[in-house]
């Protein structure tokens, strides 16, 4: 890489970068004018050729997604996923606060390409300032003729509406988002049909991430080959990486796809804090798993992270943990998050995330058993597994931290269990028997090979499962 | 009940109806309407929920189904200011859990509760997307706090108890 010229962030340092005046003075909306003077299919073709992949987490090719829309459709909706809730991710927020017009221009071009005349920005409620800034930017763009009827005399109409969420992680899943937009609980839908065929309000719908659409004006302006000159094979273009956790400077930086965690820590985040060493890092939001200290040179792109067993690039939100961090605390935190955010629709996820949380909580408070690690690993290996036992990928996100941590830090976890034993936190014989089944009435437990038989007091059984005495 | 005064004024109903043209279905206005009511009353009582249903021409059960899913709309009024203290990974690594505990201890409340003077509600939050400020907190008028420590948490609580500040924030 000779010299990398940041484009997505090029206006961020300017005073009033959120205003139309500044954006237009920097050549803003020129790409949209160019796009709207051509035809939608050629825009789709250019984006497809650029091999732009979705920045929201799954990395699906954007142009290809657009081609799934039925050719004979009468109406199309665009939904922009601004529900950004993956822990440690904040790049979309900064985009919307610092340069809302570049984002709106990306929406305009993408809507023209997909023939959508209504776009909904689904914005998480917590982005209060972004909401205010976007509201103003939309009004400005409308007054200046970048939105509304017959934009630039092209005959193309577009309205953009802001739709605020209400604090649910699951609404970042594209069909959960659609359900929520429709005024329902944010339960992901069974696919197929995919949103491109039947999405919002049962109409063909495109759901794209904020940063994905931010790339589009630049692809139109500079061409697909420019875009492909940045990054690494199969992962082209600039990417906004965020770094937080145990670093000196928590930042959001624009870099070519394929930088390493170590580069991010050392060159952009001012190193690990307090002069310590990194113990590991989360590569792209907690759903993606965990990199150990010797995996920090793996390129953060869409393909390479499978090598060290991570789920993928995710949102490219890196969280760094120093060498004094307990892996048990890390697991406790991720399990608590997913148990809280599971939407409750699919049993394996609803029950599984809660179960994993309870187990790691017990281990953390001194009631762990070595065999718990095997149980947790078994659960992690069976929860989700796209496509598998659940409708969406939340369960996989919950499983991956456990899968990676047990594989990479088993020694530390075992040590923790051995050295952190507190009698009060241990599993009791009664709990054990309840968990594994009891034959109520005669007070005996089902036999288990690894446990001495326990006699349950009849009173305990009666308390738990009251039923009339047989005559 | 027919004579009972309505909770939602005609002006609020108009404000809700004004959003109808944005969506192909009236039901899609559920969340925006819930937000309006929450902002006005600092809660969404059951009666308001039924009245939203009336305006949207859907059943109260449908509004309740949505409303109860999000855990965002309490039925009893919360404080004048609602503050979320983040407990997700990046904040937790830098002491978020302890700071939430500290804040609640100082106010003499539990997470999710409101101070007796009705000024401040403290809640935990999963990632607020302000990890560049971790450990961070967010007030529901848009003010962002962080990186926090015990001293700045104290200062934050004092500031928040002075009331809301709904200013338009620039991108600086």
Coordinates of C-alpha atoms in Angstrom, one line a residue:
Chain A
X1 CA 0.0 0.0 0.0
X2 CA 1.7 3.2 -1.2
X3 CA -0.3 6.0 0.4
X4 CA -3.7 5.6 1.7
X5 CA -6.0 8.5 1.3
X6 CA -8.9 8.4 3.7
X7 CA -12.2 9.2 2.0
X8 CA -15.0 8.2 4.4
X9 CA -13.6 10.5 7.1
X10 CA -12.2 13.2 4.9
X11 CA -14.5 15.9 6.4
X12 CA -14.5 14.9 10.0
X13 CA -11.9 17.4 11.2
X14 CA -13.6 20.4 9.6
X15 CA -15.6 22.9 11.6
X16 CA -19.4 22.4 11.0
X17 CA -18.7 19.2 9.0
X18 CA -22.3 18.2 9.6
X19 CA -23.7 21.1 7.6
X20 CA -24.7 21.1 3.9
X21 CA -22.7 24.2 3.3
X22 CA -19.4 22.5 4.3
X23 CA -20.3 19.3 2.5
X24 CA -21.1 21.0 -0.8
X25 CA -18.0 23.1 -0.5
X26 CA -16.1 19.8 -0.5
X27 CA -17.7 18.6 -3.7
X28 CA -20.6 16.9 -1.9
X29 CA -23.6 15.5 -3.9
X30 CA -21.5 15.6 -7.1
X31 CA -21.5 11.8 -7.2
X32 CA -25.3 11.8 -6.7
X33 CA -25.7 14.1 -9.6
X34 CA -23.5 11.9 -11.8
X35 CA -25.4 8.8 -10.7
X36 CA -28.9 10.2 -11.2
X37 CA -27.9 11.3 -14.7
X38 CA -27.1 7.6 -15.6
X39 CA -29.4 4.6 -15.2
X40 CA -30.0 2.4 -12.1
X41 CA -28.7 -0.8 -13.6
X42 CA -25.3 0.7 -14.4
X43 CA -25.0 1.9 -10.8
X44 CA -25.8 -1.6 -9.5
X45 CA -23.3 -3.0 -12.0
X46 CA -20.5 -0.6 -10.8
X47 CA -21.2 -1.4 -7.1
X48 CA -21.2 -5.1 -7.9
X49 CA -17.9 -4.8 -9.8
X50 CA -16.4 -3.0 -6.8
X51 CA -17.0 -6.1 -4.7
X52 CA -18.2 -3.8 -1.9
X53 CA -19.1 -6.1 1.0
X54 CA -21.6 -5.1 3.7
X55 CA -20.0 -3.4 6.7
X56 CA -22.6 -4.3 9.2
X57 CA -21.2 -7.7 10.2
X58 CA -22.0 -10.5 7.7
X59 CA -19.9 -9.1 4.8
X60 CA -22.4 -10.0 2.1
X61 CA -21.7 -8.4 -1.3
X62 CA -23.8 -5.3 -1.6
X63 CA -24.2 -5.2 -5.3
X64 CA -25.2 -8.8 -5.4
X65 CA -27.8 -8.2 -2.7
X66 CA -29.3 -5.5 -4.9
X67 CA -29.7 -7.9 -7.8
X68 CA -31.9 -10.2 -5.8
X69 CA -34.7 -7.7 -6.0
X70 CA -37.4 -9.0 -8.4
X71 CA -37.1 -7.4 -11.9
X72 CA -40.9 -6.7 -12.2
X73 CA -41.3 -5.1 -8.8
X74 CA -43.6 -2.1 -8.5
X75 CA -42.4 -0.7 -5.2
X76 CA -39.1 -1.0 -3.2
X77 CA -38.2 0.0 0.3
X78 CA -34.7 0.9 1.5
X79 CA -34.0 0.3 5.2
X80 CA -30.7 1.6 6.6
X81 CA -29.5 -0.2 9.6
X82 CA -28.4 2.3 12.1
X83 CA -29.2 0.2 15.1
X84 CA -25.5 -0.3 15.8
X85 CA -25.6 -2.2 19.1
X86 CA -22.8 -4.6 18.8
X87 CA -20.7 -4.0 21.9
X88 CA -17.6 -1.8 21.2
X89 CA -18.9 -0.6 17.9
X90 CA -19.4 3.2 17.4
X91 CA -18.3 4.0 13.8
X92 CA -21.8 4.5 12.4
X93 CA -22.6 6.9 15.2
X94 CA -19.6 9.1 14.3
X95 CA -20.5 8.9 10.6
X96 CA -24.0 10.2 11.3
X97 CA -22.8 12.9 13.7
X98 CA -19.8 14.2 11.7
X99 CA -20.8 13.8 8.1
X100 CA -24.6 13.2 7.8
X101 CA -24.7 14.5 4.2
X102 CA -22.1 12.0 2.9
X103 CA -24.4 9.3 4.4
X104 CA -27.5 10.9 2.8
X105 CA -25.7 11.0 -0.5
X106 CA -25.0 7.3 -0.2
X107 CA -28.6 6.6 0.5
X108 CA -29.7 8.8 -2.4
X109 CA -27.5 6.9 -4.9
X110 CA -28.4 3.5 -3.5
X111 CA -32.1 4.2 -3.6
X112 CA -31.8 5.4 -7.2
X113 CA -29.9 2.2 -8.0
X114 CA -32.5 0.0 -6.3
X115 CA -35.5 2.1 -7.4
X116 CA -36.6 2.8 -3.8
X117 CA -38.5 6.0 -3.4
X118 CA -38.8 5.7 0.4
X119 CA -35.9 5.1 2.7
X120 CA -36.2 4.5 6.5
X121 CA -33.1 5.1 8.7
X122 CA -33.6 2.8 11.6
X123 CA -31.7 4.5 14.3
X124 CA -31.2 3.2 17.8
X125 CA -32.8 5.4 20.3
X126 CA -29.5 6.0 22.2
X127 CA -28.1 7.9 19.3
X128 CA -29.8 11.1 20.4
X129 CA -27.4 13.5 19.0
X130 CA -27.1 11.6 15.7
X131 CA -30.9 11.8 15.5
X132 CA -30.9 15.6 16.0
X133 CA -28.1 16.1 13.5
X134 CA -29.7 13.8 10.9
X135 CA -33.1 15.4 11.3
X136 CA -31.5 18.8 10.5
X137 CA -29.4 17.4 7.6
X138 CA -32.5 15.8 6.0
X139 CA -34.4 19.1 6.2
X140 CA -31.4 20.9 4.7
X141 CA -31.0 18.3 1.9
X142 CA -34.7 18.5 1.1
X143 CA -34.7 22.3 0.9
X144 CA -31.7 22.2 -1.4
X145 CA -33.4 19.7 -3.7
X146 CA -31.3 16.7 -2.9
X147 CA -34.4 14.9 -1.6
X148 CA -38.1 15.2 -2.6
X149 CA -39.7 15.1 -6.0
X150 CA -37.9 15.0 -9.3
X151 CA -34.4 15.2 -7.9
X152 CA -32.0 17.0 -10.2
X153 CA -34.7 16.9 -12.9
X154 CA -34.1 13.1 -13.2
X155 CA -37.7 12.2 -12.5
X156 CA -36.6 10.3 -9.4
X157 CA -38.3 10.9 -6.1
X158 CA -37.0 10.1 -2.7
X159 CA -38.1 10.6 0.9
X160 CA -35.9 9.7 3.9
X161 CA -37.5 9.1 7.2
X162 CA -35.9 8.6 10.6
X163 CA -37.3 5.7 12.7
X164 CA -36.1 5.4 16.2
X165 CA -35.6 2.1 18.0
X166 CA -36.2 1.4 21.7
X167 CA -33.1 -0.2 23.0
X168 CA -33.2 -3.8 21.5
X169 CA -30.0 -5.4 20.2
X170 CA -32.0 -7.8 18.1
X171 CA -33.4 -5.0 15.9
X172 CA -30.0 -4.9 14.3
X173 CA -30.8 -8.2 12.6
X174 CA -32.3 -7.2 9.3
X175 CA -35.6 -8.9 9.6
X176 CA -35.9 -8.0 13.3
X177 CA -35.4 -4.5 12.1
X178 CA -38.2 -4.8 9.6
X179 CA -40.6 -6.2 12.1
X180 CA -39.7 -3.4 14.5
X181 CA -40.2 -0.8 11.7
X182 CA -43.7 -2.3 11.1
X183 CA -44.5 -1.6 14.7
X184 CA -44.1 -5.1 16.1
X185 CA -41.8 -6.7 18.5
X186 CA -38.4 -7.2 16.9
X187 CA -38.5 -10.9 16.3
X188 CA -36.4 -12.0 13.3
X189 CA -38.3 -13.7 10.5
X190 CA -37.7 -17.1 9.1
X191 CA -35.9 -16.9 5.8
X192 CA -36.6 -17.4 3.0
X193 CA -38.3 -15.3 1.8
X194 CA -35.4 -12.9 2.1
X195 CA -36.2 -9.1 2.4
X196 CA -35.2 -8.6 -1.2
X197 CA -38.3 -10.6 -2.2
X198 CA -40.6 -9.8 0.7
X199 CA -39.4 -7.4 3.3
X200 CA -40.8 -4.3 4.9
X201 CA -44.6 -4.1 4.5
X202 CA -44.4 -7.3 2.5
X203 CA -42.6 -5.4 -0.3
X204 CA -39.1 -6.0 -1.8
X205 CA -36.7 -4.3 0.6
X206 CA -33.0 -3.6 0.7
X207 CA -31.4 -3.5 4.2
X208 CA -27.9 -2.0 4.2
X209 CA -25.6 -0.8 6.9
X210 CA -24.7 2.9 7.4
X211 CA -21.0 2.5 6.5
X212 CA -21.8 0.4 3.5
X213 CA -23.8 3.2 1.9
X214 CA -21.1 5.7 2.9
X215 CA -18.8 3.9 0.4
X216 CA -21.2 4.1 -2.5
X217 CA -20.7 7.8 -3.4
X218 CA -16.9 7.2 -3.6
X219 CA -17.3 4.1 -5.8
X220 CA -19.5 6.2 -8.2
X221 CA -17.0 9.1 -8.1
X222 CA -13.8 7.2 -8.5
X223 CA -14.8 3.9 -10.0
X224 CA -14.8 0.3 -9.0
X225 CA -11.2 -0.3 -9.9
X226 CA -10.1 2.5 -7.5
X227 CA -12.1 0.8 -4.7
X228 CA -10.5 -2.6 -5.5
X229 CA -7.0 -1.0 -5.4
X230 CA -7.5 -0.6 -1.6
X231 CA -7.4 -3.5 0.9
X232 CA -6.7 -7.1 0.4
X233 CA -8.2 -9.8 -2.0
X234 CA -11.9 -10.4 -1.3
X235 CA -11.9 -7.5 1.2
X236 CA -11.6 -4.3 -0.7
X237 CA -12.0 -0.7 0.2
X238 CA -11.5 1.5 3.2
X239 CA -13.0 0.5 6.6
X240 CA -13.7 2.3 9.8
X241 CA -12.0 0.4 12.6
X242 CA -12.8 1.2 16.2
X243 CA -10.5 0.4 19.1
X244 CA -11.6 0.5 22.7
X245 CA -10.9 -1.2 26.0
X246 CA -7.4 -1.3 27.6
X247 CA -5.7 1.1 25.2
X248 CA -4.3 4.6 25.8
X249 CA -6.5 6.2 23.1
X250 CA -10.0 4.8 22.2
X251 CA -10.4 5.7 18.6
X252 CA -12.3 5.3 15.3
X253 CA -9.9 5.2 12.3
X254 CA -10.2 4.8 8.6
X255 CA -7.8 2.3 7.1
X256 CA -7.6 -0.1 4.2
X257 CA -9.2 -3.5 5.0
X258 CA -6.7 -6.0 6.2
X259 CA -4.7 -4.2 8.9
X260 CA -3.8 -6.2 12.0
X261 CA -4.9 -5.8 15.6
X262 CA -1.3 -5.1 16.6
X263 CA -1.1 -2.2 14.1
X264 CA -4.3 -0.8 15.4
X265 CA -3.1 -1.0 19.0
X266 CA 0.4 0.3 18.4
X267 CA 0.0 2.8 15.6
X268 CA -3.5 4.2 16.2
X269 CA -4.6 3.6 19.8
X270 CA -1.4 4.6 21.5
X271 CA -0.5 1.1 22.8
X272 CA -1.9 -1.0 25.6
X273 CA -2.7 1.2 28.6
X274 CA -0.5 1.4 31.8
X275 CA 2.5 0.0 29.9
X276 CA 1.0 -3.5 30.0
X277 CA 0.9 -6.2 27.3
X278 CA -2.2 -7.3 25.5
X279 CA -3.6 -10.6 26.6
X280 CA -6.1 -10.9 23.8
X281 CA -8.5 -8.9 21.7
X282 CA -12.0 -9.1 20.4
X283 CA -11.7 -8.7 16.6
X284 CA -15.1 -7.2 15.6
X285 CA -17.7 -6.9 18.3
X286 CA -18.1 -9.5 21.0
X287 CA -20.1 -11.9 18.7
X288 CA -17.0 -12.6 16.7
X289 CA -15.0 -14.4 19.4
X290 CA -11.5 -13.8 20.8
X291 CA -8.0 -13.5 19.4
X292 CA -5.2 -14.6 21.8
X293 CA -2.0 -12.6 22.3
X294 CA -0.2 -14.5 19.6
X295 CA -3.0 -14.0 17.0
X296 CA -2.8 -10.2 17.0
X297 CA -1.0 -10.2 13.6
X298 CA -3.9 -11.8 11.8
X299 CA -5.3 -9.4 9.2
X300 CA -8.7 -8.0 10.1
X301 CA -10.5 -8.7 6.9
X302 CA -13.6 -10.7 5.9
X303 CA -11.6 -14.0 5.2
X304 CA -8.6 -14.2 7.5
X305 CA -10.3 -14.3 10.9
X306 CA -11.6 -17.8 10.3
X307 CA -8.0 -19.0 10.6
X308 CA -7.8 -18.4 14.4
X309 CA -11.3 -19.7 14.8
X310 CA -13.2 -16.4 15.0
X311 CA -16.7 -16.0 13.5
X312 CA -15.6 -13.2 11.1
X313 CA -14.8 -9.5 10.9
X314 CA -18.1 -8.4 12.2
X315 CA -18.2 -4.7 12.7
X316 CA -14.4 -4.4 12.9
X317 CA -14.8 -3.1 16.5
X318 CA -11.6 -4.2 18.3
X319 CA -11.7 -4.4 22.1
X320 CA -8.3 -4.9 23.7
X321 CA -7.8 -6.7 27.0
X322 CA -4.6 -6.3 29.0
X323 CA -2.6 -9.1 30.6
X324 CA -4.4 -8.6 33.9
X325 CA -7.8 -9.3 32.6
X326 CA -9.5 -12.4 33.7
X327 CA -11.0 -14.5 30.9
X328 CA -13.7 -15.5 33.4
X329 CA -14.7 -11.8 33.6
X330 CA -14.7 -11.5 29.8
X331 CA -17.0 -14.6 29.5
X332 CA -19.2 -13.4 32.3
X333 CA -19.7 -10.1 30.5
X334 CA -20.4 -11.6 27.1
X335 CA -22.8 -14.2 28.5
X336 CA -24.6 -11.5 30.5
X337 CA -25.0 -9.4 27.4
X338 CA -26.5 -12.2 25.2
X339 CA -28.7 -13.5 28.0
X340 CA -30.1 -10.0 28.3
X341 CA -30.5 -9.4 24.6
X342 CA -31.8 -12.8 23.3
X343 CA -35.2 -11.9 22.0
X344 CA -36.7 -15.1 23.3
X345 CA -38.1 -16.4 20.1
X346 CA -36.1 -19.6 19.6
X347 CA -35.7 -22.0 22.5
X348 CA -32.0 -22.9 22.1
X349 CA -31.0 -19.3 22.3
X350 CA -33.5 -18.1 24.9
X351 CA -32.7 -21.0 27.3
X352 CA -29.1 -21.5 26.2
X353 CA -27.9 -17.9 26.7
X354 CA -29.5 -17.9 30.1
X355 CA -28.0 -21.2 31.0
X356 CA -24.5 -20.2 29.9
X357 CA -24.8 -17.0 31.9
X358 CA -25.8 -18.9 35.1
X359 CA -23.0 -21.3 34.7
X360 CA -20.3 -18.7 34.2
X361 CA -21.7 -16.7 37.0
X362 CA -21.4 -19.7 39.3
X363 CA -17.9 -20.4 38.1
X364 CA -17.0 -16.7 38.7
X365 CA -18.4 -16.7 42.2
X366 CA -16.4 -19.8 43.2
X367 CA -18.7 -22.7 42.4
X368 CA -17.0 -24.0 39.2
X369 CA -16.2 -27.6 38.3
X370 CA -13.8 -28.6 35.6
X371 CA -16.5 -30.5 33.9
X372 CA -18.5 -27.2 33.5
X373 CA -16.0 -26.2 30.8
X374 CA -16.9 -29.3 28.8
X375 CA -20.6 -28.6 29.3
X376 CA -20.1 -25.0 28.2
X377 CA -18.1 -26.1 25.2
X378 CA -20.7 -28.6 24.2
X379 CA -23.4 -25.9 24.4
X380 CA -21.3 -23.4 22.5
X381 CA -20.8 -26.0 19.7
X382 CA -24.5 -26.6 19.4
X383 CA -26.0 -23.2 19.9
X384 CA -27.0 -21.5 16.7
X385 CA -24.4 -22.8 14.1
X386 CA -25.7 -20.8 11.1
X387 CA -27.9 -22.1 9.6
X388 CA -29.0 -24.3 12.4
X389 CA -31.1 -24.4 15.5
X390 CA -32.1 -20.8 15.6
X391 CA -33.6 -18.3 13.2
X392 CA -30.9 -15.7 13.4
X393 CA -27.2 -15.4 14.3
X394 CA -27.5 -14.1 17.8
X395 CA -27.0 -17.5 19.3
X396 CA -23.8 -18.0 17.3
X397 CA -22.6 -14.7 18.7
X398 CA -23.3 -15.9 22.2
X399 CA -21.5 -19.2 21.6
X400 CA -18.4 -17.9 19.9
X401 CA -16.7 -16.2 22.9
X402 CA -17.1 -19.5 24.8
X403 CA -15.9 -21.6 21.9
X404 CA -12.8 -19.5 21.5
X405 CA -12.0 -18.9 25.1
X406 CA -12.3 -22.5 26.1
X407 CA -10.1 -23.5 23.2
X408 CA -7.5 -20.8 23.8
X409 CA -7.5 -20.2 27.5
X410 CA -8.5 -23.6 28.9
X411 CA -5.5 -23.7 31.3
X412 CA -6.4 -20.3 32.8
X413 CA -10.0 -21.3 33.2
X414 CA -9.1 -24.6 34.9
X415 CA -6.7 -22.7 37.2
X416 CA -9.4 -20.2 38.0
X417 CA -11.9 -23.0 38.9
X418 CA -9.3 -24.8 41.1
X419 CA -8.2 -21.6 42.9
X420 CA -11.6 -20.0 43.3
X421 CA -13.7 -22.3 45.3
X422 CA -16.3 -21.0 47.7
X423 CA -18.5 -23.6 49.3
X424 CA -21.5 -21.4 49.3
X425 CA -21.4 -21.0 45.5
X426 CA -21.2 -24.7 44.7
X427 CA -23.8 -26.8 43.1
X428 CA -25.8 -28.5 45.8
X429 CA -26.9 -32.1 45.5
X430 CA -30.5 -31.0 45.4
X431 CA -29.8 -28.7 42.4
X432 CA -27.9 -31.5 40.8
X433 CA -30.8 -33.8 41.1
X434 CA -33.3 -31.3 40.0
X435 CA -31.2 -30.6 36.9
X436 CA -30.8 -34.2 36.0
X437 CA -34.3 -35.4 36.9
X438 CA -35.8 -36.9 40.0
X439 CA -38.5 -39.5 40.3
X440 CA -40.8 -37.6 42.6
X441 CA -42.4 -39.6 45.4
X442 CA -39.9 -42.2 46.4
X443 CA -37.1 -39.7 47.1
X444 CA -34.5 -41.3 44.9
X445 CA -32.5 -39.6 42.1
X446 CA -31.8 -40.9 38.7
X447 CA -28.4 -42.6 38.7
X448 CA -25.4 -40.7 37.5
X449 CA -22.1 -42.3 37.0
X450 CA -19.9 -39.5 38.3
X451 CA -21.8 -38.6 41.4
X452 CA -22.5 -40.6 44.5
X453 CA -26.2 -41.3 44.8
X454 CA -28.0 -38.6 46.8
X455 CA -31.2 -39.1 48.7
X456 CA -33.6 -36.2 48.3
X457 CA -35.6 -35.3 51.3
X458 CA -39.3 -35.9 50.5
X459 CA -40.1 -32.5 51.8
X460 CA -37.9 -30.8 49.1
X461 CA -39.6 -32.8 46.4
X462 CA -43.0 -31.9 47.7
X463 CA -42.1 -28.3 47.9
X464 CA -41.0 -28.1 44.3
X465 CA -43.6 -30.2 42.7
X466 CA -46.7 -30.3 44.8
X467 CA -49.3 -32.9 43.8
X468 CA -52.0 -34.8 45.7
X469 CA -50.9 -37.9 47.4
X470 CA -52.0 -41.0 45.5
X471 CA -54.9 -42.7 47.1
Chain B
X1 CA -65.3 4.9 31.2
X2 CA -66.6 6.9 28.3
X3 CA -66.7 10.1 30.3
X4 CA -63.2 9.7 31.7
X5 CA -60.9 12.5 30.4
X6 CA -58.5 11.4 27.7
X7 CA -54.8 11.1 28.5
X8 CA -53.7 12.0 25.0
X9 CA -54.7 15.5 24.0
X10 CA -56.1 16.2 20.5
X11 CA -52.8 17.9 19.7
X12 CA -50.8 14.7 20.5
X13 CA -53.2 12.7 18.5
X14 CA -52.7 15.0 15.6
X15 CA -48.9 14.7 16.0
X16 CA -49.3 10.9 15.8
X17 CA -51.6 11.0 12.8
X18 CA -49.2 13.4 11.0
X19 CA -46.8 10.4 10.7
X20 CA -49.3 8.2 8.9
X21 CA -48.2 9.3 5.4
X22 CA -44.7 8.1 6.1
X23 CA -45.7 4.4 6.3
X24 CA -47.9 2.0 4.3
X25 CA -49.5 0.9 7.6
X26 CA -50.7 2.8 10.6
X27 CA -49.3 0.1 12.9
X28 CA -45.8 1.2 11.9
X29 CA -46.4 4.4 13.9
X30 CA -46.5 2.3 17.1
X31 CA -42.9 3.0 18.2
X32 CA -42.9 6.7 17.3
X33 CA -46.2 7.1 19.2
X34 CA -44.8 5.3 22.2
X35 CA -41.8 7.6 22.2
X36 CA -44.0 10.7 22.1
X37 CA -46.1 9.5 25.0
X38 CA -42.9 8.5 26.9
X39 CA -41.4 11.9 26.4
X40 CA -44.6 13.7 27.5
X41 CA -45.5 11.6 30.5
X42 CA -42.1 10.0 31.4
X43 CA -43.9 6.7 31.2
X44 CA -46.5 4.8 29.1
X45 CA -49.5 4.0 31.3
X46 CA -51.9 1.4 30.2
X47 CA -54.6 4.0 29.4
X48 CA -52.2 5.8 27.1
X49 CA -51.4 2.5 25.4
X50 CA -55.1 1.9 24.8
X51 CA -55.5 5.4 23.4
X52 CA -52.5 4.9 21.1
X53 CA -54.3 1.8 19.8
X54 CA -57.4 3.9 19.2
X55 CA -55.5 6.4 17.1
X56 CA -53.7 3.7 15.2
X57 CA -56.9 1.7 14.7
X58 CA -55.3 -1.5 16.1
X59 CA -56.0 -3.4 19.3
X60 CA -54.5 -2.4 22.6
X61 CA -53.0 -5.9 22.8
X62 CA -51.0 -5.2 19.7
X63 CA -49.6 -2.0 21.2
X64 CA -48.8 -3.8 24.4
X65 CA -47.1 -6.6 22.6
X66 CA -44.7 -4.2 21.0
X67 CA -44.3 -2.0 24.1
X68 CA -43.5 -4.8 26.5
X69 CA -40.9 -6.3 24.2
X70 CA -38.5 -3.4 24.3
X71 CA -38.2 -2.9 28.1
X72 CA -37.9 0.8 27.3
X73 CA -41.3 2.1 28.3
X74 CA -42.1 1.9 32.0
X75 CA -45.6 2.1 33.2
X76 CA -44.9 4.4 36.2
X77 CA -43.1 7.8 35.7
X78 CA -39.4 7.8 35.7
X79 CA -37.2 10.8 36.8
X80 CA -36.9 14.1 35.0
X81 CA -33.6 12.8 33.6
X82 CA -32.9 9.2 32.8
X83 CA -29.2 8.2 32.7
X84 CA -27.8 4.9 31.4
X85 CA -24.5 3.7 32.7
X86 CA -22.9 1.2 30.3
X87 CA -21.8 -2.2 31.4
X88 CA -20.8 -3.8 28.2
X89 CA -17.3 -5.1 27.5
X90 CA -15.3 -2.0 26.7
X91 CA -16.8 -0.1 29.6
X92 CA -16.7 -3.1 32.0
X93 CA -13.0 -3.5 31.3
X94 CA -12.4 0.0 32.5
X95 CA -14.7 -0.2 35.5
X96 CA -18.2 0.3 34.3
X97 CA -19.8 -2.2 36.6
X98 CA -18.2 -0.6 39.7
X99 CA -19.2 2.9 38.6
X100 CA -22.8 1.9 38.2
X101 CA -22.7 0.5 41.7
X102 CA -21.0 3.7 42.9
X103 CA -23.6 5.9 41.3
X104 CA -26.5 3.9 42.7
X105 CA -24.9 3.8 46.2
X106 CA -24.4 7.5 46.2
X107 CA -28.0 8.1 45.3
X108 CA -29.3 5.4 47.6
X109 CA -31.1 3.5 44.9
X110 CA -30.8 0.3 42.8
X111 CA -30.3 0.2 39.1
X112 CA -33.6 0.9 37.4
X113 CA -34.9 3.1 40.3
X114 CA -35.6 6.8 40.6
X115 CA -34.3 9.1 43.3
X116 CA -37.0 10.0 45.9
X117 CA -37.1 13.6 44.7
X118 CA -38.1 12.3 41.2
X119 CA -35.1 14.0 39.6
X120 CA -33.0 11.1 38.3
X121 CA -33.4 7.5 37.1
X122 CA -30.3 5.4 36.9
X123 CA -30.3 2.3 34.6
X124 CA -27.7 0.0 33.4
X125 CA -27.3 -0.3 29.7
X126 CA -25.8 -2.7 27.2
X127 CA -23.4 -1.0 24.9
X128 CA -24.4 2.6 24.2
X129 CA -22.1 2.9 21.2
X130 CA -20.0 5.6 22.9
X131 CA -17.0 3.3 23.6
X132 CA -14.6 6.1 22.7
X133 CA -15.7 7.6 26.0
X134 CA -15.5 4.3 28.0
X135 CA -16.4 3.9 30.8
X136 CA -19.3 5.9 29.7
X137 CA -22.8 7.1 30.5
X138 CA -25.6 8.7 28.5
X139 CA -28.4 10.9 29.6
X140 CA -31.7 10.8 27.7
X141 CA -31.4 14.4 26.8
X142 CA -28.3 13.5 24.7
X143 CA -25.5 14.4 27.1
X144 CA -22.6 12.0 26.9
X145 CA -20.2 11.4 29.9
X146 CA -16.9 9.6 30.0
X147 CA -14.3 8.4 30.5
X148 CA -15.7 8.3 34.0
X149 CA -14.2 7.7 37.4
X150 CA -15.8 8.0 40.8
X151 CA -15.2 11.8 41.0
X152 CA -16.6 12.5 37.6
X153 CA -19.6 10.2 38.3
X154 CA -20.3 12.4 41.3
X155 CA -20.0 15.5 39.3
X156 CA -22.2 14.0 36.6
X157 CA -25.0 13.1 39.0
X158 CA -25.0 16.6 40.4
X159 CA -25.2 18.1 37.0
X160 CA -28.0 15.7 35.9
X161 CA -30.0 16.5 39.1
X162 CA -30.1 20.1 38.0
X163 CA -32.4 19.1 35.1
X164 CA -32.6 18.4 31.4
X165 CA -30.6 20.2 28.8
X166 CA -32.1 19.4 25.4
X167 CA -29.8 21.4 23.2
X168 CA -29.0 20.7 19.6
X169 CA -25.5 19.4 19.7
X170 CA -23.1 20.1 16.8
X171 CA -20.7 17.6 15.5
X172 CA -17.6 19.1 17.1

